[in-house]
Short mmCIF file of C-alpha atoms in Angstrom, two decimals:
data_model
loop_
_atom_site.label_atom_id
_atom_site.label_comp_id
_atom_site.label_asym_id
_atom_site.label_seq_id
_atom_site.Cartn_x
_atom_site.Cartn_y
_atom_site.Cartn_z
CA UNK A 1 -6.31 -6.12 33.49
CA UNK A 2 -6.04 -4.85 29.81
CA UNK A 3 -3.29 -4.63 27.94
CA UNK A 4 -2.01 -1.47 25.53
CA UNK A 5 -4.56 -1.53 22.99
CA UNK A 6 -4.42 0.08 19.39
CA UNK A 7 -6.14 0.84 17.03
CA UNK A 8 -6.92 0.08 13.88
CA UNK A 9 -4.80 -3.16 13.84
CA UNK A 10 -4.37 -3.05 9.73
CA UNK A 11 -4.74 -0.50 7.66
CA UNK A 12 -4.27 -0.08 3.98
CA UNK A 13 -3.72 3.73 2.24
CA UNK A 14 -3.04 4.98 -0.92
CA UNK A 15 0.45 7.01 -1.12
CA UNK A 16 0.11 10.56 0.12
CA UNK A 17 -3.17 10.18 2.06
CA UNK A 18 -3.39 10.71 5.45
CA UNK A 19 -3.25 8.11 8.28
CA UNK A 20 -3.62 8.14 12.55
CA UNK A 21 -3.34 5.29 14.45
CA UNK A 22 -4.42 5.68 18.27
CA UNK A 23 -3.03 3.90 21.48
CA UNK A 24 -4.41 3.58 24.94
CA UNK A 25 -1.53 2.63 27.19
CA UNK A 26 -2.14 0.20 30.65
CA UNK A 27 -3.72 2.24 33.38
CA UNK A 28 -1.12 4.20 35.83
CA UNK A 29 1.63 3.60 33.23
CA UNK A 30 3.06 7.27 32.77
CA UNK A 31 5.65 5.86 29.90
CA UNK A 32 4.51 5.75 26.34
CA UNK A 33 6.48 4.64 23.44
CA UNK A 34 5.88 4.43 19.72
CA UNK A 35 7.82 1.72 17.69
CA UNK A 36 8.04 1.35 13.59
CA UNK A 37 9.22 -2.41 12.86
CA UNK A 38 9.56 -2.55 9.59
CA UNK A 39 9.13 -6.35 8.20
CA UNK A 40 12.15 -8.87 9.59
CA UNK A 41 13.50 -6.36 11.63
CA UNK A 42 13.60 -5.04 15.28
CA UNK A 43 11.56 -2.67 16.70
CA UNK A 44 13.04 1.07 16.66
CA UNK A 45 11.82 4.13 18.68
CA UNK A 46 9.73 6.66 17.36
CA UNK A 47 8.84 9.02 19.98
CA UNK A 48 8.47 8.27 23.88
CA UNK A 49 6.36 10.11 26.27
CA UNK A 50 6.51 10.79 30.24
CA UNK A 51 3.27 11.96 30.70
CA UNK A 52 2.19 14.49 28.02
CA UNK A 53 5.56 15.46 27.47
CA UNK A 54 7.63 13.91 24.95
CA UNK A 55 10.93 13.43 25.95
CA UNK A 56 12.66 12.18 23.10
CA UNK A 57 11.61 12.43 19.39
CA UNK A 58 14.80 12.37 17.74
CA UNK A 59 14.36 9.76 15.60
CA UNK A 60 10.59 10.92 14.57
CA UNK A 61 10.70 12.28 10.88
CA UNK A 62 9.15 15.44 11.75
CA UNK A 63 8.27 16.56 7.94
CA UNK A 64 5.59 13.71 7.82
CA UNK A 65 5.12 12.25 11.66
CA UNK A 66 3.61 13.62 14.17
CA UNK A 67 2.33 12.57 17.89
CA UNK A 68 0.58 13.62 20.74
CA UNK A 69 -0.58 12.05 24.12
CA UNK A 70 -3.13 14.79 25.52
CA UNK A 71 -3.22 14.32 29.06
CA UNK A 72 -0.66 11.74 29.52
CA UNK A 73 -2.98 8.58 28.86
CA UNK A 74 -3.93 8.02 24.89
CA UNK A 75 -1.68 8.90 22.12
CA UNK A 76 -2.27 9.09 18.84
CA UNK A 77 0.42 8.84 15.81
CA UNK A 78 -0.19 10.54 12.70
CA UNK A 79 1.68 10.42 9.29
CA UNK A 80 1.05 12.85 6.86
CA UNK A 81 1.40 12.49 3.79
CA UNK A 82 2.16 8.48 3.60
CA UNK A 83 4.86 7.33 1.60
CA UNK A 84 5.55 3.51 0.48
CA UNK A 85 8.45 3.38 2.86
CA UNK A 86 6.01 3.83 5.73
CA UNK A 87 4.67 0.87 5.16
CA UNK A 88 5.20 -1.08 8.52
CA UNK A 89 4.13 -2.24 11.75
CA UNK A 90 3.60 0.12 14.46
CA UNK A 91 3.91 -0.67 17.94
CA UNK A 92 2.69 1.31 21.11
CA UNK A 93 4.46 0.02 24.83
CA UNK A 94 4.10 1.53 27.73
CA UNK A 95 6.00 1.50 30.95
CA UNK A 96 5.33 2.11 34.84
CA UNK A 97 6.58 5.18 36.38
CA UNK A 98 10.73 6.36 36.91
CA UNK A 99 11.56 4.80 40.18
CA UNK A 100 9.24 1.46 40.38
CA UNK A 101 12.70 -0.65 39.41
CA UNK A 102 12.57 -2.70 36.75
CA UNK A 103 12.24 -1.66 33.00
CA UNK A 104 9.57 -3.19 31.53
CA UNK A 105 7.56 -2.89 28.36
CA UNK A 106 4.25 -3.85 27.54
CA UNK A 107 3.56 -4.02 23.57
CA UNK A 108 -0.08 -3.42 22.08
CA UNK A 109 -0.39 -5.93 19.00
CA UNK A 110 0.55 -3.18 16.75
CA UNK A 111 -0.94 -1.59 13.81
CA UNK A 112 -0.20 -2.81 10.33
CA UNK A 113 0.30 -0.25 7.90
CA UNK A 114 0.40 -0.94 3.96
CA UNK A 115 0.96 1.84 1.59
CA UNK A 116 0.26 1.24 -2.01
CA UNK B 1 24.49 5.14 18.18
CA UNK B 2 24.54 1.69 20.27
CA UNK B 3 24.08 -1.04 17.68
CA UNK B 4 23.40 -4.54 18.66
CA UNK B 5 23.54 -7.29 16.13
CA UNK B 6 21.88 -10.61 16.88
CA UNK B 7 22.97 -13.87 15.15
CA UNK B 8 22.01 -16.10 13.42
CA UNK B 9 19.02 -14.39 11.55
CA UNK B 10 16.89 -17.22 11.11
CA UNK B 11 17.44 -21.04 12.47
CA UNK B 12 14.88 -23.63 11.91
CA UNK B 13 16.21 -27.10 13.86
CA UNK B 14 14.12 -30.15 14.90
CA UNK B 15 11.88 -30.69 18.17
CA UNK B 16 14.27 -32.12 20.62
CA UNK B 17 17.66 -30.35 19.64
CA UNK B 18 19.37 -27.64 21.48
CA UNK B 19 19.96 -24.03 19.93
CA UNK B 20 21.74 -20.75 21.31
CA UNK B 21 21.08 -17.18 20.10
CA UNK B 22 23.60 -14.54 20.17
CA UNK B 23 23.43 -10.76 20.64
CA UNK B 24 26.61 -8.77 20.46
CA UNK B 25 27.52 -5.09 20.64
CA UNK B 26 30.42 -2.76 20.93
CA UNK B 27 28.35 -0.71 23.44
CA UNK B 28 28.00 -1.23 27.20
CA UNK B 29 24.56 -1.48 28.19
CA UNK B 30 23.31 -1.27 31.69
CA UNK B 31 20.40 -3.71 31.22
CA UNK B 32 19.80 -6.49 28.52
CA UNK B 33 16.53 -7.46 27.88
CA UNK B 34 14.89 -10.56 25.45
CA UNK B 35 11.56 -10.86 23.71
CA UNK B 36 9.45 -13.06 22.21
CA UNK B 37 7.19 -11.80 18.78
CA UNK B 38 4.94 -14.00 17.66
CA UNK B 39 3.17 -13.33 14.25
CA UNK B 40 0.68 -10.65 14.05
CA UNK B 41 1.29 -9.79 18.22
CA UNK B 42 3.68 -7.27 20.15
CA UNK B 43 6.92 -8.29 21.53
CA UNK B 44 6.91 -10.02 24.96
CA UNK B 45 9.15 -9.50 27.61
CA UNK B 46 11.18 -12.76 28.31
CA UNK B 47 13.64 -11.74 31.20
CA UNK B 48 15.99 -8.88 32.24
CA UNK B 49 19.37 -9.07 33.25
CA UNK B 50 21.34 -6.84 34.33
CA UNK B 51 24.87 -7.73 36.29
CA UNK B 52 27.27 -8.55 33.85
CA UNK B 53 27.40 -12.53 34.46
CA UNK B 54 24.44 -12.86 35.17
CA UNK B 55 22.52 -16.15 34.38
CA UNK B 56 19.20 -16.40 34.69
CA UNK B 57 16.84 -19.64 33.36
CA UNK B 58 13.22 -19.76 32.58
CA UNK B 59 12.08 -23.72 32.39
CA UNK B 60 14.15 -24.70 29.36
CA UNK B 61 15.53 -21.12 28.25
CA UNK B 62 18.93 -19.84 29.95
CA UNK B 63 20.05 -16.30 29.89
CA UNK B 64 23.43 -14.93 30.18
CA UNK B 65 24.68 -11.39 30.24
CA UNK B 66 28.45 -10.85 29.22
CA UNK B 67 31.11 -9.86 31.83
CA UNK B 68 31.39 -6.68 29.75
CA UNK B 69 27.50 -5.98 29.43
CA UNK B 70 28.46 -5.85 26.07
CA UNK B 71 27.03 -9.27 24.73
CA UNK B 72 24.44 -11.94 25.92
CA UNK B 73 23.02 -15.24 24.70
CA UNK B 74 19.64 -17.23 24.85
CA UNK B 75 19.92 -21.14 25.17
CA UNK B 76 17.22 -23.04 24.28
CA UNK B 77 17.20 -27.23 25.79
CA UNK B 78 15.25 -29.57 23.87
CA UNK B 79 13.44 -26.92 21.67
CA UNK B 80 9.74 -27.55 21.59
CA UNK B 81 7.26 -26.16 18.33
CA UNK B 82 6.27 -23.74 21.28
CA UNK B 83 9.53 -22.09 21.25
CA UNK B 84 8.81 -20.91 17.42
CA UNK B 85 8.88 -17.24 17.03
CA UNK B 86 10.93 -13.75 16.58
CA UNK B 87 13.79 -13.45 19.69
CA UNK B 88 14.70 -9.88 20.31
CA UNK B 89 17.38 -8.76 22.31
CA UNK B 90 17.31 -5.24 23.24
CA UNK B 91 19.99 -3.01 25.63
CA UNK B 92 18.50 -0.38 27.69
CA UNK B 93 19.99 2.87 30.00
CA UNK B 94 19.63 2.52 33.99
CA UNK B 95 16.98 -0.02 34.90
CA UNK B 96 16.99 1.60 38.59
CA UNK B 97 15.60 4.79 36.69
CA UNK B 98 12.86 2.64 34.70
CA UNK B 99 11.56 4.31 31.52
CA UNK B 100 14.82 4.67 29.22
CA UNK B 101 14.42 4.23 25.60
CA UNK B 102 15.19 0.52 24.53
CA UNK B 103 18.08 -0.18 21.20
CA UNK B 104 16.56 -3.88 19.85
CA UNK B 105 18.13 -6.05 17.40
CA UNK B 106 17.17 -6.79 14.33
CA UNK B 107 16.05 -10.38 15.91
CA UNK B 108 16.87 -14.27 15.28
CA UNK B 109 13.87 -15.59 13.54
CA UNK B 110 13.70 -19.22 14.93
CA UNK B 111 11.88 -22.38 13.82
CA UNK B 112 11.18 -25.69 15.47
CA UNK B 113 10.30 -28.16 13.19
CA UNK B 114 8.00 -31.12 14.72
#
């Protein structure tokens, strides 16, 4: 079976250009998460998804960021402009659906952002 | 906001020796969970506890959640160069409910010298 895979897995942008990176969860997971780990740190939450709805983007800086999982399978993340202190490692996970039990999180490999 | 600090940042030790990781908050979690990074890959999940307690080992690694499901630690016996990578700890809401948004640590970057 496949894991989450994204896409591109390093990119490298000039300072207020434009940048999308895309996701494609594991099939029949209806959870999809977005992570920003900036270098030596832990992972924090972006956005997360049940289905096509996002159900919590409070810590997505809505001026720049923005996300959308059409259908409830692939996502895409999109910053707009880019700003040096975006550059960072962005992680998709995804999760089976509210009521299977256990928590658990699959990570893509991530997508490597540098902003110059 | 929950807030969980993990200690010590980085450890780098010889082959052979035995290490522990800590992970501490002032928040009750419901569920503790660990990773594993490795460089240029996505976390990977380790185990979950979630009965404060609660021990649980994996070959040479041994879990423990806090009485309060406050804290929890990762042993490691007779680290191995395998063992080198980024250990996250991260609390999360209900497991019974599944899909609640995860709080990680800033992780304990760990080296195992041959």
């Amino acid at each position: 079976e496949a894991g989450v895979v994204q896409s591109p897995r390093y990119k490298i942008i000039e300072k207020k250009q434009p940048v999308a990176f895309w996701c494609n969860p594991i099939s029949g997971h209806n959870t999809l998460y977005w992570y920003r780990q900036n270098l030596g740190q832990g992972p924090e939450l972006l956005i997360r998804y049940e289905n096509e709805e996002a159900v919590d983007d409070s810590q997505l800086p809505k001026d720049r960021f923005s996300a959308e999982r059409l259908k409830g399978v692939d996502s895409t993340l999109k910053i707009q402009p880019a700003e040096l202190g975006d550059s960072a490692v962005y992680l998709c996970a995804s999760s089976p659906r509210v009521g299977t039990g256990a928590n658990v999180l699959t990570f893509g490999a991530g997508s490597r952002l540098t902003v110059l | 906001t929950q807030l969980l600090e993990q200690s010590p940042q980085f450890l780098s030790i010889q082959e052979g020796e035995n290490l522990t990781v800590y992970c501490n908050s002032s928040s009750v979690f419901s569920s503790l969970q660990w990773y594993r990074q490795e460089p240029g890959e996505g976390p990977v999940l380790l185990v979950t506890v979630v009965t404060g307690g609660e021990v649980k080992k994996l070959k040479r690694l041994t879990f423990q959640f806090g009485d309060a499901r406050k804290d929890s630690s990762l042993h490691i016996t007779a680290a191995q160069p395998g063992d080198t990578g980024l250990y996250l700890c991260a609390g999360g809401g209900d497991i019974i409910q599944g899909a609640q948004k995860l709080v990680f640590g800033q992780g304990t970057r760990l080296t195992i010298n041959p």
